[in-house]
């Protein structure tokens, strides 16, 4: 089997903290809405959980992980898009929650788009 994929030198075991966190989340919180989950060799200790078009799903996870609401950041793009983001520690990994949202058009931006 020829070449190598991914980041040079990173092995599956190096993703252990993030994968363990995902496994424990399944066991500890099976009732939570299913996110898109990803782990990357770029950030081997990070578990990223994405939620699309439903702030309630993001909030349910934020509460379950006891992430401080004061640390949630809203980033806007365009006239009607944005994302909520927060990072918290869980089971030896950093868990990053990202909630993608369709946002109401802000008046000052709507005028510029016309």
PDB file of N, CA and C in Angstrom:
ATOM      1  N   UNK A   1       0.848  -1.171   0.000  1.00  0.00           N
ATOM      2  CA  UNK A   1       0.000   0.000   0.000  1.00  0.00           C
ATOM      3  C   UNK A   1       0.888   1.226   0.000  1.00  0.00           C
ATOM      4  N   UNK A   2       0.887   1.987  -1.010  1.00  0.00           N
ATOM      5  CA  UNK A   2       1.765   3.122  -1.230  1.00  0.00           C
ATOM      6  C   UNK A   2       1.641   4.249  -0.246  1.00  0.00           C
ATOM      7  N   UNK A   3       1.392   5.446  -0.732  1.00  0.00           N
ATOM      8  CA  UNK A   3       1.490   6.710  -0.007  1.00  0.00           C
ATOM      9  C   UNK A   3       0.725   6.805   1.290  1.00  0.00           C
ATOM     10  N   UNK A   4       0.927   7.943   1.896  1.00  0.00           N
ATOM     11  CA  UNK A   4       0.288   8.233   3.182  1.00  0.00           C
ATOM     12  C   UNK A   4      -0.789   9.281   2.966  1.00  0.00           C
ATOM     13  N   UNK A   5      -1.830   9.168   3.710  1.00  0.00           N
ATOM     14  CA  UNK A   5      -2.893  10.164   3.677  1.00  0.00           C
ATOM     15  C   UNK A   5      -2.812  11.013   4.929  1.00  0.00           C
ATOM     16  N   UNK A   6      -3.342  12.213   4.856  1.00  0.00           N
ATOM     17  CA  UNK A   6      -3.459  13.034   6.056  1.00  0.00           C
ATOM     18  C   UNK A   6      -2.171  13.720   6.460  1.00  0.00           C
ATOM     19  N   UNK A   7      -2.151  14.153   7.679  1.00  0.00           N
ATOM     20  CA  UNK A   7      -1.032  14.893   8.229  1.00  0.00           C
ATOM     21  C   UNK A   7       0.082  13.908   8.565  1.00  0.00           C
ATOM     22  N   UNK A   8       1.265  14.183   8.089  1.00  0.00           N
ATOM     23  CA  UNK A   8       2.397  13.282   8.261  1.00  0.00           C
ATOM     24  C   UNK A   8       2.644  12.949   9.728  1.00  0.00           C
ATOM     25  N   UNK A   9       2.737  11.666  10.006  1.00  0.00           N
ATOM     26  CA  UNK A   9       3.081  11.210  11.344  1.00  0.00           C
ATOM     27  C   UNK A   9       1.925  11.054  12.310  1.00  0.00           C
ATOM     28  N   UNK A  10       0.753  11.534  11.977  1.00  0.00           N
ATOM     29  CA  UNK A  10      -0.406  11.413  12.871  1.00  0.00           C
ATOM     30  C   UNK A  10      -1.026  10.034  12.677  1.00  0.00           C
ATOM     31  N   UNK A  11      -1.288   9.373  13.788  1.00  0.00           N
ATOM     32  CA  UNK A  11      -1.895   8.041  13.764  1.00  0.00           C
ATOM     33  C   UNK A  11      -3.285   8.115  14.390  1.00  0.00           C
ATOM     34  N   UNK A  12      -4.078   7.109  14.147  1.00  0.00           N
ATOM     35  CA  UNK A  12      -5.430   7.069  14.698  1.00  0.00           C
ATOM     36  C   UNK A  12      -5.411   7.240  16.208  1.00  0.00           C
ATOM     37  N   UNK A  13      -4.447   6.636  16.871  1.00  0.00           N
ATOM     38  CA  UNK A  13      -4.381   6.746  18.328  1.00  0.00           C
ATOM     39  C   UNK A  13      -4.186   8.189  18.786  1.00  0.00           C
ATOM     40  N   UNK A  14      -3.616   9.038  17.928  1.00  0.00           N
ATOM     41  CA  UNK A  14      -3.425  10.442  18.279  1.00  0.00           C
ATOM     42  C   UNK A  14      -4.750  11.205  18.338  1.00  0.00           C
ATOM     43  N   UNK A  15      -5.780  10.641  17.755  1.00  0.00           N
ATOM     44  CA  UNK A  15      -7.119  11.239  17.797  1.00  0.00           C
ATOM     45  C   UNK A  15      -7.925  10.715  18.985  1.00  0.00           C
ATOM     46  N   UNK A  16      -7.263   9.974  19.856  1.00  0.00           N
ATOM     47  CA  UNK A  16      -7.939   9.285  20.952  1.00  0.00           C
ATOM     48  C   UNK A  16      -8.778  10.166  21.852  1.00  0.00           C
ATOM     49  N   UNK A  17      -8.286  11.341  22.223  1.00  0.00           N
ATOM     50  CA  UNK A  17      -9.056  12.210  23.129  1.00  0.00           C
ATOM     51  C   UNK A  17     -10.372  12.629  22.490  1.00  0.00           C
ATOM     52  N   UNK A  18     -10.326  13.059  21.230  1.00  0.00           N
ATOM     53  CA  UNK A  18     -11.543  13.504  20.553  1.00  0.00           C
ATOM     54  C   UNK A  18     -12.504  12.343  20.320  1.00  0.00           C
ATOM     55  N   UNK A  19     -11.975  11.197  19.916  1.00  0.00           N
ATOM     56  CA  UNK A  19     -12.838  10.041  19.677  1.00  0.00           C
ATOM     57  C   UNK A  19     -13.430   9.492  20.970  1.00  0.00           C
ATOM     58  N   UNK A  20     -12.664   9.532  22.044  1.00  0.00           N
ATOM     59  CA  UNK A  20     -13.186   9.112  23.349  1.00  0.00           C
ATOM     60  C   UNK A  20     -14.294  10.052  23.801  1.00  0.00           C
ATOM     61  N   UNK A  21     -14.096  11.348  23.597  1.00  0.00           N
ATOM     62  CA  UNK A  21     -15.137  12.318  23.957  1.00  0.00           C
ATOM     63  C   UNK A  21     -16.420  12.027  23.188  1.00  0.00           C
ATOM     64  N   UNK A  22     -16.307  11.733  21.893  1.00  0.00           N
ATOM     65  CA  UNK A  22     -17.488  11.415  21.094  1.00  0.00           C
ATOM     66  C   UNK A  22     -18.181  10.164  21.631  1.00  0.00           C
ATOM     67  N   UNK A  23     -17.412   9.143  21.930  1.00  0.00           N
ATOM     68  CA  UNK A  23     -17.987   7.902  22.470  1.00  0.00           C
ATOM     69  C   UNK A  23     -18.716   8.164  23.787  1.00  0.00           C
ATOM     70  N   UNK A  24     -18.095   8.934  24.671  1.00  0.00           N
ATOM     71  CA  UNK A  24     -18.721   9.227  25.965  1.00  0.00           C
ATOM     72  C   UNK A  24     -19.959  10.102  25.807  1.00  0.00           C
ATOM     73  N   UNK A  25     -19.954  11.008  24.844  1.00  0.00           N
ATOM     74  CA  UNK A  25     -21.144  11.827  24.604  1.00  0.00           C
ATOM     75  C   UNK A  25     -22.318  10.956  24.169  1.00  0.00           C
ATOM     76  N   UNK A  26     -22.055   9.963  23.343  1.00  0.00           N
ATOM     77  CA  UNK A  26     -23.113   9.037  22.917  1.00  0.00           C
ATOM     78  C   UNK A  26     -23.682   8.297  24.125  1.00  0.00           C
ATOM     79  N   UNK A  27     -22.809   7.874  25.027  1.00  0.00           N
ATOM     80  CA  UNK A  27     -23.255   7.138  26.212  1.00  0.00           C
ATOM     81  C   UNK A  27     -23.932   8.038  27.242  1.00  0.00           C
ATOM     82  N   UNK A  28     -23.383   9.235  27.455  1.00  0.00           N
ATOM     83  CA  UNK A  28     -23.891  10.133  28.497  1.00  0.00           C
ATOM     84  C   UNK A  28     -25.106  10.946  28.068  1.00  0.00           C
ATOM     85  N   UNK A  29     -25.260  11.204  26.770  1.00  0.00           N
ATOM     86  CA  UNK A  29     -26.327  12.093  26.290  1.00  0.00           C
ATOM     87  C   UNK A  29     -27.010  11.541  25.031  1.00  0.00           C
ATOM     88  N   UNK A  30     -27.526  10.330  25.074  1.00  0.00           N
ATOM     89  CA  UNK A  30     -28.137   9.764  23.866  1.00  0.00           C
ATOM     90  C   UNK A  30     -29.392  10.506  23.418  1.00  0.00           C
ATOM     91  N   UNK A  31     -29.963  11.300  24.303  1.00  0.00           N
ATOM     92  CA  UNK A  31     -31.204  12.013  23.994  1.00  0.00           C
ATOM     93  C   UNK A  31     -30.984  13.286  23.183  1.00  0.00           C
ATOM     94  N   UNK A  32     -29.750  13.741  23.088  1.00  0.00           N
ATOM     95  CA  UNK A  32     -29.476  15.001  22.393  1.00  0.00           C
ATOM     96  C   UNK A  32     -29.637  14.850  20.884  1.00  0.00           C
ATOM     97  N   UNK A  33     -29.972  15.958  20.198  1.00  0.00           N
ATOM     98  CA  UNK A  33     -30.096  15.911  18.737  1.00  0.00           C
ATOM     99  C   UNK A  33     -28.763  15.517  18.096  1.00  0.00           C
ATOM    100  N   UNK A  34     -28.842  14.751  17.025  1.00  0.00           N
ATOM    101  CA  UNK A  34     -27.631  14.290  16.343  1.00  0.00           C
ATOM    102  C   UNK A  34     -26.979  15.436  15.573  1.00  0.00           C
ATOM    103  N   UNK A  35     -25.692  15.683  15.835  1.00  0.00           N
ATOM    104  CA  UNK A  35     -24.956  16.699  15.089  1.00  0.00           C
ATOM    105  C   UNK A  35     -24.186  16.059  13.931  1.00  0.00           C
ATOM    106  N   UNK A  36     -23.585  16.900  13.118  1.00  0.00           N
ATOM    107  CA  UNK A  36     -22.528  16.445  12.226  1.00  0.00           C
ATOM    108  C   UNK A  36     -21.260  16.470  13.063  1.00  0.00           C
ATOM    109  N   UNK A  37     -20.608  15.326  13.227  1.00  0.00           N
ATOM    110  CA  UNK A  37     -19.421  15.229  14.084  1.00  0.00           C
ATOM    111  C   UNK A  37     -18.186  15.053  13.216  1.00  0.00           C
ATOM    112  N   UNK A  38     -17.114  15.762  13.581  1.00  0.00           N
ATOM    113  CA  UNK A  38     -15.871  15.592  12.834  1.00  0.00           C
ATOM    114  C   UNK A  38     -14.659  15.687  13.752  1.00  0.00           C
ATOM    115  N   UNK A  39     -13.648  14.924  13.370  1.00  0.00           N
ATOM    116  CA  UNK A  39     -12.358  14.890  14.052  1.00  0.00           C
ATOM    117  C   UNK A  39     -11.315  15.043  12.958  1.00  0.00           C
ATOM    118  N   UNK A  40     -10.261  15.797  13.229  1.00  0.00           N
ATOM    119  CA  UNK A  40      -9.257  16.073  12.207  1.00  0.00           C
ATOM    120  C   UNK A  40      -7.849  15.897  12.753  1.00  0.00           C
ATOM    121  N   UNK A  41      -6.942  15.375  11.939  1.00  0.00           N
ATOM    122  CA  UNK A  41      -5.554  15.302  12.378  1.00  0.00           C
ATOM    123  C   UNK A  41      -4.904  16.681  12.492  1.00  0.00           C
ATOM    124  N   UNK A  42      -5.524  17.692  11.950  1.00  0.00           N
ATOM    125  CA  UNK A  42      -5.006  19.056  12.088  1.00  0.00           C
ATOM    126  C   UNK A  42      -5.122  19.507  13.544  1.00  0.00           C
ATOM    127  N   UNK A  43      -6.263  19.197  14.175  1.00  0.00           N
ATOM    128  CA  UNK A  43      -6.506  19.497  15.591  1.00  0.00           C
ATOM    129  C   UNK A  43      -6.889  18.184  16.278  1.00  0.00           C
ATOM    130  N   UNK A  44      -5.935  17.338  16.595  1.00  0.00           N
ATOM    131  CA  UNK A  44      -6.256  15.979  17.050  1.00  0.00           C
ATOM    132  C   UNK A  44      -6.997  15.891  18.380  1.00  0.00           C
ATOM    133  N   UNK A  45      -6.942  16.922  19.202  1.00  0.00           N
ATOM    134  CA  UNK A  45      -7.638  16.887  20.493  1.00  0.00           C
ATOM    135  C   UNK A  45      -8.994  17.586  20.444  1.00  0.00           C
ATOM    136  N   UNK A  46      -9.465  17.923  19.239  1.00  0.00           N
ATOM    137  CA  UNK A  46     -10.720  18.666  19.106  1.00  0.00           C
ATOM    138  C   UNK A  46     -11.793  17.816  18.438  1.00  0.00           C
ATOM    139  N   UNK A  47     -12.974  17.835  19.037  1.00  0.00           N
ATOM    140  CA  UNK A  47     -14.171  17.228  18.461  1.00  0.00           C
ATOM    141  C   UNK A  47     -15.074  18.372  18.041  1.00  0.00           C
ATOM    142  N   UNK A  48     -15.415  18.418  16.770  1.00  0.00           N
ATOM    143  CA  UNK A  48     -16.271  19.490  16.259  1.00  0.00           C
ATOM    144  C   UNK A  48     -17.667  18.932  16.011  1.00  0.00           C
ATOM    145  N   UNK A  49     -18.670  19.633  16.550  1.00  0.00           N
ATOM    146  CA  UNK A  49     -20.066  19.244  16.385  1.00  0.00           C
ATOM    147  C   UNK A  49     -20.806  20.390  15.717  1.00  0.00           C
ATOM    148  N   UNK A  50     -21.346  20.139  14.529  1.00  0.00           N
ATOM    149  CA  UNK A  50     -22.043  21.165  13.750  1.00  0.00           C
ATOM    150  C   UNK A  50     -23.547  20.929  13.783  1.00  0.00           C
ATOM    151  N   UNK A  51     -24.284  22.040  13.840  1.00  0.00           N
ATOM    152  CA  UNK A  51     -25.746  22.025  13.844  1.00  0.00           C
ATOM    153  C   UNK A  51     -26.209  23.000  12.775  1.00  0.00           C
ATOM    154  N   UNK A  52     -27.158  22.581  11.949  1.00  0.00           N
ATOM    155  CA  UNK A  52     -27.584  23.397  10.822  1.00  0.00           C
ATOM    156  C   UNK A  52     -29.026  23.862  10.992  1.00  0.00           C
ATOM    157  N   UNK A  53     -29.211  25.180  10.961  1.00  0.00           N
ATOM    158  CA  UNK A  53     -30.536  25.815  10.922  1.00  0.00           C
ATOM    159  C   UNK A  53     -31.405  25.610  12.152  1.00  0.00           C
ATOM    160  N   UNK A  54     -30.838  25.248  13.293  1.00  0.00           N
ATOM    161  CA  UNK A  54     -31.661  25.099  14.488  1.00  0.00           C
ATOM    162  C   UNK A  54     -30.872  25.490  15.731  1.00  0.00           C
ATOM    163  N   UNK A  55     -31.095  26.700  16.193  1.00  0.00           N
ATOM    164  CA  UNK A  55     -30.393  27.189  17.380  1.00  0.00           C
ATOM    165  C   UNK A  55     -30.759  26.367  18.614  1.00  0.00           C
ATOM    166  N   UNK A  56     -31.939  25.759  18.634  1.00  0.00           N
ATOM    167  CA  UNK A  56     -32.355  24.960  19.791  1.00  0.00           C
ATOM    168  C   UNK A  56     -31.450  23.738  19.963  1.00  0.00           C
ATOM    169  N   UNK A  57     -31.025  23.120  18.866  1.00  0.00           N
ATOM    170  CA  UNK A  57     -30.110  21.975  18.961  1.00  0.00           C
ATOM    171  C   UNK A  57     -28.762  22.416  19.525  1.00  0.00           C
ATOM    172  N   UNK A  58     -28.249  23.523  19.017  1.00  0.00           N
ATOM    173  CA  UNK A  58     -26.988  24.079  19.529  1.00  0.00           C
ATOM    174  C   UNK A  58     -27.109  24.349  21.025  1.00  0.00           C
ATOM    175  N   UNK A  59     -28.201  24.968  21.420  1.00  0.00           N
ATOM    176  CA  UNK A  59     -28.395  25.342  22.825  1.00  0.00           C
ATOM    177  C   UNK A  59     -28.536  24.111  23.722  1.00  0.00           C
ATOM    178  N   UNK A  60     -29.215  23.076  23.246  1.00  0.00           N
ATOM    179  CA  UNK A  60     -29.340  21.842  24.036  1.00  0.00           C
ATOM    180  C   UNK A  60     -27.962  21.249  24.322  1.00  0.00           C
ATOM    181  N   UNK A  61     -27.103  21.243  23.342  1.00  0.00           N
ATOM    182  CA  UNK A  61     -25.739  20.740  23.531  1.00  0.00           C
ATOM    183  C   UNK A  61     -24.924  21.663  24.423  1.00  0.00           C
ATOM    184  N   UNK A  62     -25.062  22.969  24.236  1.00  0.00           N
ATOM    185  CA  UNK A  62     -24.322  23.915  25.071  1.00  0.00           C
ATOM    186  C   UNK A  62     -24.671  23.697  26.536  1.00  0.00           C
ATOM    187  N   UNK A  63     -25.964  23.536  26.818  1.00  0.00           N
ATOM    188  CA  UNK A  63     -26.403  23.302  28.194  1.00  0.00           C
ATOM    189  C   UNK A  63     -25.892  21.961  28.719  1.00  0.00           C
ATOM    190  N   UNK A  64     -25.989  20.914  27.914  1.00  0.00           N
ATOM    191  CA  UNK A  64     -25.557  19.582  28.352  1.00  0.00           C
ATOM    192  C   UNK A  64     -24.061  19.554  28.673  1.00  0.00           C
ATOM    193  N   UNK A  65     -23.276  20.320  27.931  1.00  0.00           N
ATOM    194  CA  UNK A  65     -21.832  20.375  28.163  1.00  0.00           C
ATOM    195  C   UNK A  65     -21.446  21.456  29.165  1.00  0.00           C
ATOM    196  N   UNK A  66     -22.447  22.158  29.677  1.00  0.00           N
ATOM    197  CA  UNK A  66     -22.226  23.208  30.674  1.00  0.00           C
ATOM    198  C   UNK A  66     -21.242  24.270  30.182  1.00  0.00           C
ATOM    199  N   UNK A  67     -21.333  24.593  28.897  1.00  0.00           N
ATOM    200  CA  UNK A  67     -20.494  25.654  28.332  1.00  0.00           C
ATOM    201  C   UNK A  67     -21.085  26.998  28.739  1.00  0.00           C
ATOM    202  N   UNK A  68     -20.257  27.884  29.202  1.00  0.00           N
ATOM    203  CA  UNK A  68     -20.674  29.200  29.676  1.00  0.00           C
ATOM    204  C   UNK A  68     -21.339  29.982  28.543  1.00  0.00           C
ATOM    205  N   UNK A  69     -22.608  30.388  28.705  1.00  0.00           N
ATOM    206  CA  UNK A  69     -23.278  31.134  27.643  1.00  0.00           C
ATOM    207  C   UNK A  69     -22.584  32.455  27.315  1.00  0.00           C
ATOM    208  N   UNK A  70     -21.846  33.006  28.266  1.00  0.00           N
ATOM    209  CA  UNK A  70     -21.130  34.263  28.008  1.00  0.00           C
ATOM    210  C   UNK A  70     -19.982  34.073  27.022  1.00  0.00           C
ATOM    211  N   UNK A  71     -19.574  32.829  26.776  1.00  0.00           N
ATOM    212  CA  UNK A  71     -18.470  32.582  25.842  1.00  0.00           C
ATOM    213  C   UNK A  71     -18.948  32.236  24.432  1.00  0.00           C
ATOM    214  N   UNK A  72     -20.259  32.202  24.218  1.00  0.00           N
ATOM    215  CA  UNK A  72     -20.795  31.947  22.882  1.00  0.00           C
ATOM    216  C   UNK A  72     -20.562  33.186  22.024  1.00  0.00           C
ATOM    217  N   UNK A  73     -20.055  32.957  20.820  1.00  0.00           N
ATOM    218  CA  UNK A  73     -19.770  34.046  19.889  1.00  0.00           C
ATOM    219  C   UNK A  73     -20.699  33.904  18.690  1.00  0.00           C
ATOM    220  N   UNK A  74     -21.293  35.024  18.264  1.00  0.00           N
ATOM    221  CA  UNK A  74     -22.096  35.057  17.045  1.00  0.00           C
ATOM    222  C   UNK A  74     -21.269  35.720  15.959  1.00  0.00           C
ATOM    223  N   UNK A  75     -21.086  35.007  14.860  1.00  0.00           N
ATOM    224  CA  UNK A  75     -20.403  35.576  13.694  1.00  0.00           C
ATOM    225  C   UNK A  75     -21.417  35.659  12.569  1.00  0.00           C
ATOM    226  N   UNK A  76     -21.511  36.825  11.959  1.00  0.00           N
ATOM    227  CA  UNK A  76     -22.438  37.033  10.844  1.00  0.00           C
ATOM    228  C   UNK A  76     -21.669  37.087   9.544  1.00  0.00           C
ATOM    229  N   UNK A  77     -22.305  36.654   8.467  1.00  0.00           N
ATOM    230  CA  UNK A  77     -21.762  36.867   7.134  1.00  0.00           C
ATOM    231  C   UNK A  77     -22.916  37.120   6.186  1.00  0.00           C
ATOM    232  N   UNK A  78     -22.646  37.909   5.179  1.00  0.00           N
ATOM    233  CA  UNK A  78     -23.709  38.288   4.260  1.00  0.00           C
ATOM    234  C   UNK A  78     -24.800  39.051   4.992  1.00  0.00           C
ATOM    235  N   UNK A  79     -25.974  39.079   4.403  1.00  0.00           N
ATOM    236  CA  UNK A  79     -27.078  39.804   5.034  1.00  0.00           C
ATOM    237  C   UNK A  79     -27.946  38.908   5.900  1.00  0.00           C
ATOM    238  N   UNK A  80     -27.852  37.582   5.727  1.00  0.00           N
ATOM    239  CA  UNK A  80     -28.772  36.725   6.477  1.00  0.00           C
ATOM    240  C   UNK A  80     -28.155  35.427   6.995  1.00  0.00           C
ATOM    241  N   UNK A  81     -26.842  35.351   7.090  1.00  0.00           N
ATOM    242  CA  UNK A  81     -26.208  34.129   7.572  1.00  0.00           C
ATOM    243  C   UNK A  81     -25.362  34.380   8.793  1.00  0.00           C
ATOM    244  N   UNK A  82     -25.153  33.330   9.554  1.00  0.00           N
ATOM    245  CA  UNK A  82     -24.298  33.455  10.722  1.00  0.00           C
ATOM    246  C   UNK A  82     -24.103  32.121  11.406  1.00  0.00           C
ATOM    247  N   UNK A  83     -23.287  32.161  12.445  1.00  0.00           N
ATOM    248  CA  UNK A  83     -23.025  30.945  13.213  1.00  0.00           C
ATOM    249  C   UNK A  83     -22.750  31.303  14.661  1.00  0.00           C
ATOM    250  N   UNK A  84     -23.261  30.475  15.545  1.00  0.00           N
ATOM    251  CA  UNK A  84     -22.915  30.536  16.960  1.00  0.00           C
ATOM    252  C   UNK A  84     -21.773  29.558  17.182  1.00  0.00           C
ATOM    253  N   UNK A  85     -20.772  29.956  17.947  1.00  0.00           N
ATOM    254  CA  UNK A  85     -19.666  29.051  18.255  1.00  0.00           C
ATOM    255  C   UNK A  85     -19.328  29.126  19.734  1.00  0.00           C
ATOM    256  N   UNK A  86     -18.915  27.981  20.274  1.00  0.00           N
ATOM    257  CA  UNK A  86     -18.427  27.919  21.649  1.00  0.00           C
ATOM    258  C   UNK A  86     -17.535  26.685  21.764  1.00  0.00           C
ATOM    259  N   UNK A  87     -16.506  26.802  22.563  1.00  0.00           N
ATOM    260  CA  UNK A  87     -15.616  25.671  22.853  1.00  0.00           C
ATOM    261  C   UNK A  87     -15.661  25.388  24.345  1.00  0.00           C
ATOM    262  N   UNK A  88     -15.592  24.106  24.680  1.00  0.00           N
ATOM    263  CA  UNK A  88     -15.571  23.697  26.076  1.00  0.00           C
ATOM    264  C   UNK A  88     -14.778  22.396  26.197  1.00  0.00           C
ATOM    265  N   UNK A  89     -14.337  22.099  27.387  1.00  0.00           N
ATOM    266  CA  UNK A  89     -13.588  20.863  27.626  1.00  0.00           C
ATOM    267  C   UNK A  89     -14.551  19.746  28.017  1.00  0.00           C
ATOM    268  N   UNK A  90     -14.267  18.539  27.518  1.00  0.00           N
ATOM    269  CA  UNK A  90     -15.075  17.373  27.862  1.00  0.00           C
ATOM    270  C   UNK A  90     -14.216  16.124  27.677  1.00  0.00           C
ATOM    271  N   UNK A  91     -14.072  15.344  28.715  1.00  0.00           N
ATOM    272  CA  UNK A  91     -13.380  14.049  28.662  1.00  0.00           C
ATOM    273  C   UNK A  91     -11.986  14.145  28.047  1.00  0.00           C
ATOM    274  N   UNK A  92     -11.272  15.204  28.347  1.00  0.00           N
ATOM    275  CA  UNK A  92      -9.905  15.350  27.862  1.00  0.00           C
ATOM    276  C   UNK A  92      -9.766  15.931  26.473  1.00  0.00           C
ATOM    277  N   UNK A  93     -10.872  16.340  25.875  1.00  0.00           N
ATOM    278  CA  UNK A  93     -10.847  16.930  24.536  1.00  0.00           C
ATOM    279  C   UNK A  93     -11.474  18.315  24.577  1.00  0.00           C
ATOM    280  N   UNK A  94     -11.194  19.103  23.561  1.00  0.00           N
ATOM    281  CA  UNK A  94     -11.911  20.353  23.348  1.00  0.00           C
ATOM    282  C   UNK A  94     -13.076  20.038  22.426  1.00  0.00           C
ATOM    283  N   UNK A  95     -14.279  20.377  22.859  1.00  0.00           N
ATOM    284  CA  UNK A  95     -15.461  20.188  22.027  1.00  0.00           C
ATOM    285  C   UNK A  95     -15.868  21.559  21.507  1.00  0.00           C
ATOM    286  N   UNK A  96     -15.927  21.669  20.189  1.00  0.00           N
ATOM    287  CA  UNK A  96     -16.321  22.917  19.533  1.00  0.00           C
ATOM    288  C   UNK A  96     -17.720  22.729  18.962  1.00  0.00           C
ATOM    289  N   UNK A  97     -18.650  23.545  19.429  1.00  0.00           N
ATOM    290  CA  UNK A  97     -20.013  23.535  18.907  1.00  0.00           C
ATOM    291  C   UNK A  97     -20.148  24.679  17.918  1.00  0.00           C
ATOM    292  N   UNK A  98     -20.722  24.393  16.758  1.00  0.00           N
ATOM    293  CA  UNK A  98     -20.972  25.426  15.754  1.00  0.00           C
ATOM    294  C   UNK A  98     -22.412  25.275  15.295  1.00  0.00           C
ATOM    295  N   UNK A  99     -23.194  26.320  15.492  1.00  0.00           N
ATOM    296  CA  UNK A  99     -24.585  26.320  15.061  1.00  0.00           C
ATOM    297  C   UNK A  99     -24.775  27.290  13.915  1.00  0.00           C
ATOM    298  N   UNK A 100     -24.968  26.783  12.703  1.00  0.00           N
ATOM    299  CA  UNK A 100     -25.175  27.625  11.524  1.00  0.00           C
ATOM    300  C   UNK A 100     -26.629  28.068  11.491  1.00  0.00           C
ATOM    301  N   UNK A 101     -26.840  29.341  11.217  1.00  0.00           N
ATOM    302  CA  UNK A 101     -28.174  29.914  11.316  1.00  0.00           C
ATOM    303  C   UNK A 101     -28.517  30.778  10.119  1.00  0.00           C
ATOM    304  N   UNK A 102     -29.784  30.771   9.769  1.00  0.00           N
ATOM    305  CA  UNK A 102     -30.323  31.784   8.876  1.00  0.00           C
ATOM    306  C   UNK A 102     -30.843  32.882   9.794  1.00  0.00           C
ATOM    307  N   UNK A 103     -30.320  34.083   9.636  1.00  0.00           N
ATOM    308  CA  UNK A 103     -30.654  35.183  10.537  1.00  0.00           C
ATOM    309  C   UNK A 103     -31.549  36.195   9.844  1.00  0.00           C
ATOM    310  N   UNK A 104     -32.356  36.913  10.619  1.00  0.00           N
ATOM    311  CA  UNK A 104     -33.163  37.972  10.025  1.00  0.00           C
ATOM    312  C   UNK A 104     -32.245  39.002   9.364  1.00  0.00           C
ATOM    313  N   UNK A 105     -32.701  39.528   8.258  1.00  0.00           N
ATOM    314  CA  UNK A 105     -31.921  40.540   7.546  1.00  0.00           C
ATOM    315  C   UNK A 105     -31.908  41.817   8.366  1.00  0.00           C
ATOM    316  N   UNK A 106     -30.715  42.346   8.598  1.00  0.00           N
ATOM    317  CA  UNK A 106     -30.592  43.620   9.312  1.00  0.00           C
ATOM    318  C   UNK A 106     -30.926  44.745   8.342  1.00  0.00           C
ATOM    319  N   UNK A 107     -31.685  45.704   8.813  1.00  0.00           N
ATOM    320  CA  UNK A 107     -32.153  46.803   7.967  1.00  0.00           C
ATOM    321  C   UNK A 107     -31.015  47.513   7.242  1.00  0.00           C
ATOM    322  N   UNK A 108     -29.938  47.832   7.961  1.00  0.00           N
ATOM    323  CA  UNK A 108     -28.849  48.586   7.332  1.00  0.00           C
ATOM    324  C   UNK A 108     -28.160  47.780   6.233  1.00  0.00           C
ATOM    325  N   UNK A 109     -28.157  46.444   6.351  1.00  0.00           N
ATOM    326  CA  UNK A 109     -27.554  45.611   5.316  1.00  0.00           C
ATOM    327  C   UNK A 109     -28.516  45.388   4.161  1.00  0.00           C
ATOM    328  N   UNK A 110     -29.796  45.296   4.452  1.00  0.00           N
ATOM    329  CA  UNK A 110     -30.785  45.080   3.405  1.00  0.00           C
ATOM    330  C   UNK A 110     -30.788  46.247   2.428  1.00  0.00           C
ATOM    331  N   UNK A 111     -30.636  47.460   2.947  1.00  0.00           N
ATOM    332  CA  UNK A 111     -30.597  48.641   2.090  1.00  0.00           C
ATOM    333  C   UNK A 111     -29.408  48.637   1.158  1.00  0.00           C
ATOM    334  N   UNK A 112     -28.273  48.156   1.619  1.00  0.00           N
ATOM    335  CA  UNK A 112     -27.061  48.100   0.789  1.00  0.00           C
ATOM    336  C   UNK A 112     -27.170  47.042  -0.300  1.00  0.00           C
ATOM    337  N   UNK A 113     -27.899  45.965  -0.022  1.00  0.00           N
ATOM    338  CA  UNK A 113     -28.002  44.873  -0.985  1.00  0.00           C
ATOM    339  C   UNK A 113     -28.942  45.215  -2.133  1.00  0.00           C
ATOM    340  N   UNK A 114     -29.818  46.172  -1.928  1.00  0.00           N
ATOM    341  CA  UNK A 114     -30.815  46.511  -2.952  1.00  0.00           C
ATOM    342  C   UNK A 114     -30.223  47.279  -4.107  1.00  0.00           C
TER     343      UNK A 114
END
